[in-house]
Coordinates of C-alpha atoms and ligand atoms in Angstrom, one line a residue:
N1018 CA 0.0 0.0 0.0
A1019 CA 2.8 2.4 0.9
Q1020 CA 4.3 1.9 -2.6
L1021 CA 1.0 2.6 -4.3
A1022 CA 0.8 5.8 -2.3
E1023 CA 4.0 6.9 -4.1
V1024 CA 2.4 6.5 -7.6
M1025 CA -1.1 7.8 -7.0
D1026 CA -3.1 9.9 -4.5
T1027 CA -4.0 7.3 -2.0
S1028 CA -2.8 6.1 1.5
D1029 CA -2.1 2.9 3.3
D1030 CA -4.8 3.9 5.8
W1031 CA -7.5 4.5 3.1
I1032 CA -6.8 1.2 1.4
R1033 CA -6.6 -0.8 4.6
S1034 CA -9.7 0.7 6.2
R1035 CA -11.9 0.6 3.1
T1036 CA -10.8 -2.7 1.5
G1037 CA -8.7 -4.7 4.0
V1038 CA -5.9 -5.0 1.5
E1039 CA -2.4 -4.5 2.9
R1040 CA -0.3 -5.9 0.0
R1041 CA -0.7 -7.6 -3.3
R1042 CA 1.8 -9.1 -5.8
Y1043 CA 2.3 -8.2 -9.5
A1044 CA 3.8 -10.6 -12.0
E1045 CA 6.9 -9.5 -13.8
P1046 CA 6.5 -8.4 -17.4
G1047 CA 6.5 -11.4 -19.6
V1048 CA 5.0 -13.7 -16.9
G1049 CA 1.3 -14.3 -17.7
S1050 CA -1.6 -16.2 -16.2
V1051 CA -0.6 -19.3 -18.3
E1052 CA 2.7 -19.6 -16.5
L1053 CA 1.2 -19.0 -13.0
G1054 CA -1.7 -21.3 -13.8
A1055 CA 0.6 -24.1 -15.0
R1056 CA 2.7 -23.8 -11.9
A1057 CA -0.4 -24.1 -9.8
V1058 CA -1.6 -27.2 -11.7
R1059 CA 1.8 -28.9 -11.3
A1060 CA 1.9 -28.1 -7.6
A1061 CA -1.7 -29.4 -7.1
L1062 CA -0.9 -32.6 -8.9
A1063 CA 2.2 -33.2 -6.8
D1064 CA 0.2 -32.5 -3.6
A1065 CA -2.5 -34.9 -4.7
D1066 CA 0.1 -37.5 -5.8
V1067 CA -1.6 -37.7 -9.2
D1068 CA 0.4 -38.1 -12.4
P1069 CA -0.3 -35.7 -15.2
E1070 CA -1.2 -38.7 -17.5
E1071 CA -4.1 -39.5 -15.1
V1072 CA -5.8 -36.2 -15.7
D1073 CA -8.5 -36.3 -18.4
L1074 CA -10.2 -32.9 -17.8
L1075 CA -8.9 -29.4 -17.4
V1076 CA -11.1 -26.4 -16.6
S1077 CA -9.4 -23.1 -16.7
A1078 CA -10.9 -19.8 -15.4
T1079 CA -9.4 -16.4 -16.0
M1080 CA -10.3 -12.8 -17.0
T1081 CA -6.7 -12.0 -17.9
P1082 CA -5.7 -14.6 -20.5
D1083 CA -2.2 -14.5 -22.0
V1084 CA -3.5 -13.7 -25.5
F1085 CA -6.8 -12.8 -27.0
A1086 CA -7.1 -16.2 -28.8
P1087 CA -6.8 -19.1 -28.1
A1088 CA -7.9 -19.4 -24.5
N1089 CA -5.5 -20.2 -21.6
A1090 CA -6.9 -23.7 -21.3
P1091 CA -4.9 -25.4 -24.1
L1092 CA -1.8 -23.3 -23.2
I1093 CA -2.0 -24.4 -19.5
Q1094 CA -2.7 -28.0 -20.5
H1095 CA 0.5 -28.0 -22.6
A1096 CA 2.6 -26.1 -20.2
A1097 CA 1.6 -28.3 -17.3
G1098 CA 2.5 -31.5 -19.2
L1099 CA -1.1 -32.8 -19.4
G1100 CA -2.1 -35.1 -22.3
P1101 CA -4.4 -34.1 -25.2
I1102 CA -7.4 -34.0 -23.0
A1103 CA -10.7 -32.0 -22.9
A1104 CA -9.7 -28.5 -21.8
Y1105 CA -12.4 -25.9 -21.2
E1106 CA -12.1 -22.1 -20.6
L1107 CA -14.6 -20.3 -18.4
R1108 CA -15.2 -16.6 -18.3
Q1109 CA -17.0 -15.8 -15.1
Q1110 CA -14.4 -13.5 -13.6
C1111 CA -14.5 -13.7 -9.8
A1112 CA -17.0 -16.5 -10.0
G1113 CA -14.9 -18.4 -12.5
F1114 CA -13.4 -20.9 -10.2
L1115 CA -16.7 -21.7 -8.5
Y1116 CA -18.3 -22.3 -12.0
G1117 CA -15.2 -24.5 -12.8
L1118 CA -15.7 -26.6 -9.7
E1119 CA -19.4 -27.1 -10.5
M1120 CA -18.6 -28.0 -14.1
A1121 CA -15.8 -30.4 -13.3
N1122 CA -17.9 -32.0 -10.6
S1123 CA -20.8 -32.5 -13.1
L1124 CA -18.5 -34.1 -15.7
L1125 CA -17.1 -36.4 -13.0
E1126 CA -20.6 -37.4 -11.9
T1127 CA -21.7 -38.2 -15.4
G1128 CA -18.6 -40.3 -15.9
R1129 CA -17.3 -38.1 -18.8
A1130 CA -14.1 -37.5 -16.7
S1131 CA -12.4 -39.4 -14.0
V1132 CA -9.6 -37.0 -12.8
A1133 CA -10.2 -33.3 -13.3
V1134 CA -8.0 -30.2 -12.6
V1135 CA -9.6 -26.8 -12.1
V1136 CA -7.3 -23.8 -12.3
G1137 CA -7.9 -20.1 -11.6
A1138 CA -5.1 -17.8 -12.7
E1139 CA -4.8 -14.0 -13.1
V1140 CA -2.3 -11.4 -14.1
H1141 CA -4.1 -8.1 -13.7
A1142 CA -0.8 -6.1 -13.9
G1143 CA -1.2 -5.5 -17.6
Y1144 CA -4.2 -3.3 -17.3
L1145 CA -3.3 -1.4 -14.2
P1146 CA -3.3 2.3 -14.9
F1147 CA 0.5 2.7 -14.4
G1148 CA 3.0 4.2 -16.8
P1149 CA 6.7 3.4 -17.0
T1150 CA 7.9 5.6 -14.1
A1151 CA 5.1 4.4 -11.8
W1152 CA 6.0 0.7 -12.6
G1153 CA 9.6 1.6 -12.1
R1154 CA 8.8 2.9 -8.6
L1155 CA 6.7 -0.1 -7.8
R1156 CA 9.4 -2.5 -9.0
G1157 CA 12.3 -0.7 -7.5
T1158 CA 13.9 0.2 -10.8
H1159 CA 13.2 3.9 -10.8
A1160 CA 14.3 6.1 -7.9
G1161 CA 13.2 9.5 -9.4
P1162 CA 9.8 11.2 -9.2
V1163 CA 6.7 9.7 -10.9
D1164 CA 5.7 11.5 -14.1
P1165 CA 2.8 13.9 -13.1
D1166 CA 0.6 12.7 -16.0
E1167 CA 1.1 9.1 -14.9
Y1168 CA 0.3 10.1 -11.3
A1169 CA -2.9 11.7 -12.5
K1170 CA -4.0 8.7 -14.6
A1171 CA -3.3 6.3 -11.7
T1172 CA -5.2 8.5 -9.3
E1173 CA -8.2 8.4 -11.8
G1174 CA -8.2 4.6 -11.5
R1175 CA -7.4 4.4 -7.8
A1176 CA -10.8 3.0 -6.7
W1177 CA -10.3 -0.2 -8.6
A1178 CA -6.5 -0.3 -9.1
V1179 CA -5.7 -0.8 -5.4
L1180 CA -7.9 -3.9 -5.2
F1181 CA -6.3 -6.3 -7.6
G1182 CA -3.3 -8.7 -7.2
D1183 CA -1.9 -11.5 -9.3
G1184 CA -2.0 -15.1 -8.4
A1185 CA -3.1 -18.7 -9.3
G1186 CA -4.4 -21.7 -7.6
A1187 CA -5.6 -25.2 -8.7
A1188 CA -7.5 -28.2 -7.4
V1189 CA -7.5 -31.8 -8.4
L1190 CA -10.9 -33.6 -8.2
R1191 CA -11.8 -37.2 -8.7
R1192 CA -15.0 -39.1 -8.3
G1193 CA -15.8 -40.1 -4.7
G1194 CA -18.5 -41.5 -2.5
A1195 CA -22.1 -40.2 -2.4
D1196 CA -21.8 -38.5 1.0
E1197 CA -18.6 -36.6 0.3
G1198 CA -17.3 -34.1 -2.2
F1199 CA -19.7 -31.6 -3.8
L1200 CA -23.1 -32.2 -2.3
A1201 CA -25.0 -29.3 -3.9
G1202 CA -24.4 -26.2 -5.9
R1203 CA -26.4 -23.2 -7.2
L1204 CA -25.1 -20.9 -9.9
F1205 CA -26.7 -17.7 -11.1
S1206 CA -26.0 -15.1 -13.9
D1207 CA -27.8 -11.9 -14.7
G1208 CA -26.4 -9.7 -17.5
A1209 CA -28.7 -6.9 -16.3
H1210 CA -25.9 -6.1 -14.0
H1211 CA -23.0 -6.3 -16.5
E1212 CA -22.1 -2.6 -16.1
L1213 CA -21.3 -3.0 -12.4
I1214 CA -17.8 -3.9 -13.5
H1215 CA -16.8 -4.3 -17.1
V1216 CA -14.1 -3.6 -19.6
P1217 CA -16.0 -1.9 -22.5
G1218 CA -13.1 -1.7 -25.0
I1219 CA -11.5 -4.6 -27.0
G1220 CA -14.4 -6.5 -28.7
F1221 CA -15.7 -7.3 -32.1
R1222 CA -18.8 -5.1 -32.0
H1223 CA -16.2 -2.3 -32.6
Q1224 CA -14.4 -2.2 -35.9
P1225 CA -11.4 -2.4 -35.7
Y1226 CA -11.8 -4.5 -32.5
I1227 CA -9.2 -2.4 -30.7
D1228 CA -7.7 1.0 -31.6
A1229 CA -5.7 3.8 -30.1
A1230 CA -8.8 5.9 -29.4
Q1231 CA -10.2 3.2 -27.1
L1232 CA -7.0 2.9 -25.2
E1233 CA -6.7 6.7 -24.9
A1234 CA -10.3 6.8 -23.5
G1235 CA -9.5 4.2 -20.9
M1236 CA -12.0 1.7 -22.5
C1237 CA -9.5 -1.2 -22.0
E1238 CA -9.5 -0.8 -18.2
P1239 CA -12.2 -1.9 -15.8
H1240 CA -15.1 0.5 -15.2
M1241 CA -16.6 -0.1 -11.8
N1242 CA -19.6 1.0 -9.8
G1243 CA -17.9 0.0 -6.5
M1244 CA -20.8 0.9 -4.1
E1245 CA -23.5 -1.0 -6.1
L1246 CA -21.1 -4.0 -6.5
F1247 CA -20.6 -4.0 -2.8
R1248 CA -24.4 -4.0 -2.2
Q1249 CA -25.1 -6.8 -4.7
A1250 CA -22.3 -9.0 -3.5
V1251 CA -23.4 -8.8 0.1
R1252 CA -26.9 -9.8 -0.9
A1253 CA -26.1 -12.5 -3.5
M1254 CA -23.5 -14.6 -1.8
P1255 CA -25.5 -15.3 1.4
E1256 CA -28.6 -16.0 -0.7
A1257 CA -26.7 -18.5 -2.8
L1258 CA -25.3 -20.2 0.3
V1259 CA -28.8 -20.5 1.8
A1260 CA -30.1 -22.0 -1.5
A1261 CA -27.2 -24.5 -1.9
T1262 CA -27.2 -25.7 1.7
G1263 CA -31.1 -25.9 1.6
A1264 CA -30.9 -28.2 -1.4
V1265 CA -29.4 -30.9 0.8
G1266 CA -31.5 -30.1 3.9
L1267 CA -28.9 -28.0 5.6
T1268 CA -28.5 -24.4 6.6
P1269 CA -25.5 -22.0 6.7
D1270 CA -25.2 -22.8 10.4
D1271 CA -24.1 -26.3 9.5
L1272 CA -21.0 -25.0 7.6
D1273 CA -17.6 -25.3 9.3
V1274 CA -16.0 -22.8 7.0
V1275 CA -17.0 -20.6 4.1
V1276 CA -14.5 -20.0 1.4
A1277 CA -15.8 -16.7 0.0
H1278 CA -14.5 -14.5 -2.8
Q1279 CA -12.2 -11.8 -1.5
A1280 CA -13.1 -8.5 -3.2
N1281 CA -13.2 -6.4 0.0
A1282 CA -12.8 -7.5 3.7
R1283 CA -15.9 -5.5 4.5
I1284 CA -17.9 -7.6 2.0
V1285 CA -16.6 -10.8 3.7
A1286 CA -17.6 -9.5 7.1
A1287 CA -21.0 -8.5 5.8
V1288 CA -21.5 -12.0 4.4
A1289 CA -20.8 -13.5 7.8
N1290 CA -23.3 -11.1 9.3
Q1291 CA -26.0 -11.9 6.8
L1292 CA -25.5 -15.6 7.4
G1293 CA -25.7 -15.1 11.1
V1294 CA -22.4 -17.0 11.7
S1295 CA -19.3 -15.8 13.4
D1296 CA -16.6 -14.0 11.5
D1297 CA -14.3 -16.9 12.1
V1298 CA -16.5 -19.1 9.9
V1299 CA -15.9 -16.8 6.9
P1300 CA -12.2 -16.2 7.0
G1301 CA -10.3 -13.8 4.7
N1302 CA -6.9 -13.5 3.2
I1303 CA -7.4 -10.3 1.2
A1304 CA -4.8 -8.5 3.3
A1305 CA -2.0 -10.6 1.8
H1306 CA -3.2 -10.9 -1.8
G1307 CA -5.8 -8.3 -2.8
N1308 CA -8.5 -9.5 -5.1
T1309 CA -7.0 -12.2 -7.4
T1310 CA -10.4 -12.8 -9.2
A1311 CA -10.6 -16.4 -10.4
A1312 CA -7.5 -17.4 -8.3
T1313 CA -9.1 -16.3 -5.0
L1314 CA -11.1 -19.4 -4.1
P1315 CA -8.2 -21.9 -4.6
I1316 CA -5.6 -19.7 -2.9
L1317 CA -7.9 -19.2 0.1
Y1318 CA -8.9 -22.9 0.2
H1319 CA -5.2 -23.9 0.0
E1320 CA -4.3 -21.6 3.0
L1321 CA -7.2 -22.9 5.0
R1322 CA -6.3 -26.4 4.3
E1323 CA -2.7 -25.7 5.4
A1324 CA -4.1 -24.2 8.6
G1325 CA -6.1 -27.4 9.3
R1326 CA -9.5 -25.8 8.7
T1327 CA -10.7 -28.3 6.2
A1328 CA -10.1 -31.6 8.0
S1329 CA -11.8 -34.8 6.8
G1330 CA -15.6 -34.5 7.3
S1331 CA -15.7 -30.7 7.4
L1332 CA -18.6 -29.1 5.6
V1333 CA -17.2 -26.3 3.4
G1334 CA -19.2 -23.6 1.6
F1335 CA -17.7 -22.0 -1.5
T1336 CA -19.2 -18.7 -2.7
A1337 CA -18.3 -15.9 -5.1
F1338 CA -19.8 -12.9 -6.9
G1339 CA -18.1 -11.6 -10.1
A1340 CA -18.5 -9.4 -13.1
G1341 CA -21.2 -10.4 -15.5
A1342 CA -22.8 -10.6 -13.0
H1343 CA -22.2 -14.3 -12.1
W1344 CA -22.6 -15.7 -8.6
G1345 CA -23.4 -18.8 -6.7
A1346 CA -22.4 -21.3 -4.0
S1347 CA -21.3 -24.9 -3.5
V1348 CA -21.5 -27.2 -0.5
Y1349 CA -18.6 -29.6 -0.1
R1350 CA -17.9 -32.3 2.4
T1351 CA -14.2 -32.9 2.7
P1352 CA -13.5 -36.6 2.0
Ligands
ACO1903 N1 -7.5 6.0 -2.2 C1 -8.0 7.2 -1.7 N2 -9.2 7.6 -1.9 C2 -10.0 6.9 -2.7 C3 -9.5 5.7 -3.3 C4 -8.2 5.3 -3.0 N3 -7.7 4.2 -3.6 N4 -10.5 5.2 -4.1 C5 -11.6 6.0 -4.0 N5 -11.2 7.0 -3.2 C6 -12.1 8.2 -2.8 C7 -13.1 8.5 -3.8 O1 -12.6 9.3 -4.8 C8 -14.2 9.2 -2.9 O2 -13.7 10.5 -2.7 P1 -14.8 11.7 -2.7 O3 -15.7 11.4 -1.5 O4 -14.0 12.9 -2.5 O5 -15.5 11.6 -4.0 C9 -14.1 8.5 -1.6 O6 -12.8 7.8 -1.6 C10 -15.1 7.5 -1.4 O7 -15.2 6.6 -2.5 P2 -16.3 5.5 -2.6 O8 -16.2 4.9 -4.0 O9 -17.6 6.0 -2.2 O10 -15.7 4.5 -1.5 P3 -16.3 3.2 -1.0 O11 -16.3 3.3 0.5 O12 -17.5 2.8 -1.7 O13 -15.1 2.1 -1.3 C11 -14.6 0.4 -2.9 C12 -14.8 1.9 -2.7 C13 -13.4 0.0 -2.0 C14 -14.2 0.2 -4.3 C15 -15.8 -0.3 -2.5 O14 -16.9 0.3 -3.1 C16 -15.8 -1.8 -2.9 O15 -14.9 -2.6 -2.5 N6 -16.7 -2.2 -3.8 C17 -16.7 -3.6 -4.3 C18 -15.7 -3.7 -5.3 C19 -15.6 -5.0 -5.9 O16 -16.2 -6.0 -5.4 N7 -14.7 -5.2 -6.9 C20 -14.4 -6.4 -7.5 C21 -15.4 -6.8 -8.5 S1 -15.4 -8.4 -8.7 C22 -14.9 -8.9 -10.3 O17 -15.6 -9.7 -10.8 C23 -13.7 -8.4 -10.9

């Protein structure tokens, strides 16, 4: 946060108190979400003691792909050393990993797949509103002052730019018994809310699909209605958890832990409040990572697992709300 305050008009105190973020990481130039995603896939396979040849399904979720086409899915499949398997790409932004879990689970249940990997990977650094001197300050390669035009542009984008960090996470899933794994899930989408957060430039309705005027007008950066997003996220995630737990005769009270998307620590606290559970049931890690979009759920799950919060038999709720809007929840019994 202190470094960001050198390149825009913000402060550690503002960012911490309004969002809960204390630090976030940015990938080096040339390192994209495919590289981070492939590293996460390899680490998850090693952790699960599964050989890459056993995997017959990959589901990749990102809103920051390495290139416009093709999708990250085949690039991660290849980079992670997986065979020529079915590899899907999902575009549900912050709800991408949740949609990926539901999709992989469905294909496992129908027998279309036997070992699936779901990966969420993001490198947001490329669209952050920082110029060369600002990046130089952030990366420790420029000791001089930040160019005043760059400072003004970064300040214009400060409401969203301070939120995001880069990262990746992956999970290995295989078919299990009837009373374990994903017990229920509920997914929702409503494009009526697409302008809550969207990137209006780069797209084939525009001819040419990208030009200098769009870049100049900031059309290739996120446009965000932060307050309304906040309101919708606080309503939607608890409703989805109630629906998903209710589908198997349970209530949110039965959940041992809720792995909730991390867009703002105050949203996470409000979700716990809406559910009527203690803050400890809905833990957060946004302080250390910022919002890593599709990578948030697997990174948080990994950290909770390392901390012993997902022991065998635990009832885990997953929930997310993301641009689109897409949202939902899954209920998972740890095998
Ligand atoms: N530093 C300092 N001041 C700032 C910053 C900043 N980084 N950002 C905004 N401000 C200022 C504003 O300019 C405004 O100043 P003004 O009163 O003089 O006009 C003031 O702070 C208050 O701004 P608000 O936007 O009203 O602040 P709010 O308390 O709503 O917090 C925030 C903004 C943090 C963005 C919040 O609304 C939020 O977290 N919303 C949800 C965002 C979210 O979920 N984003 C992820 C989307 S998910 C996905 O799929 C990608």
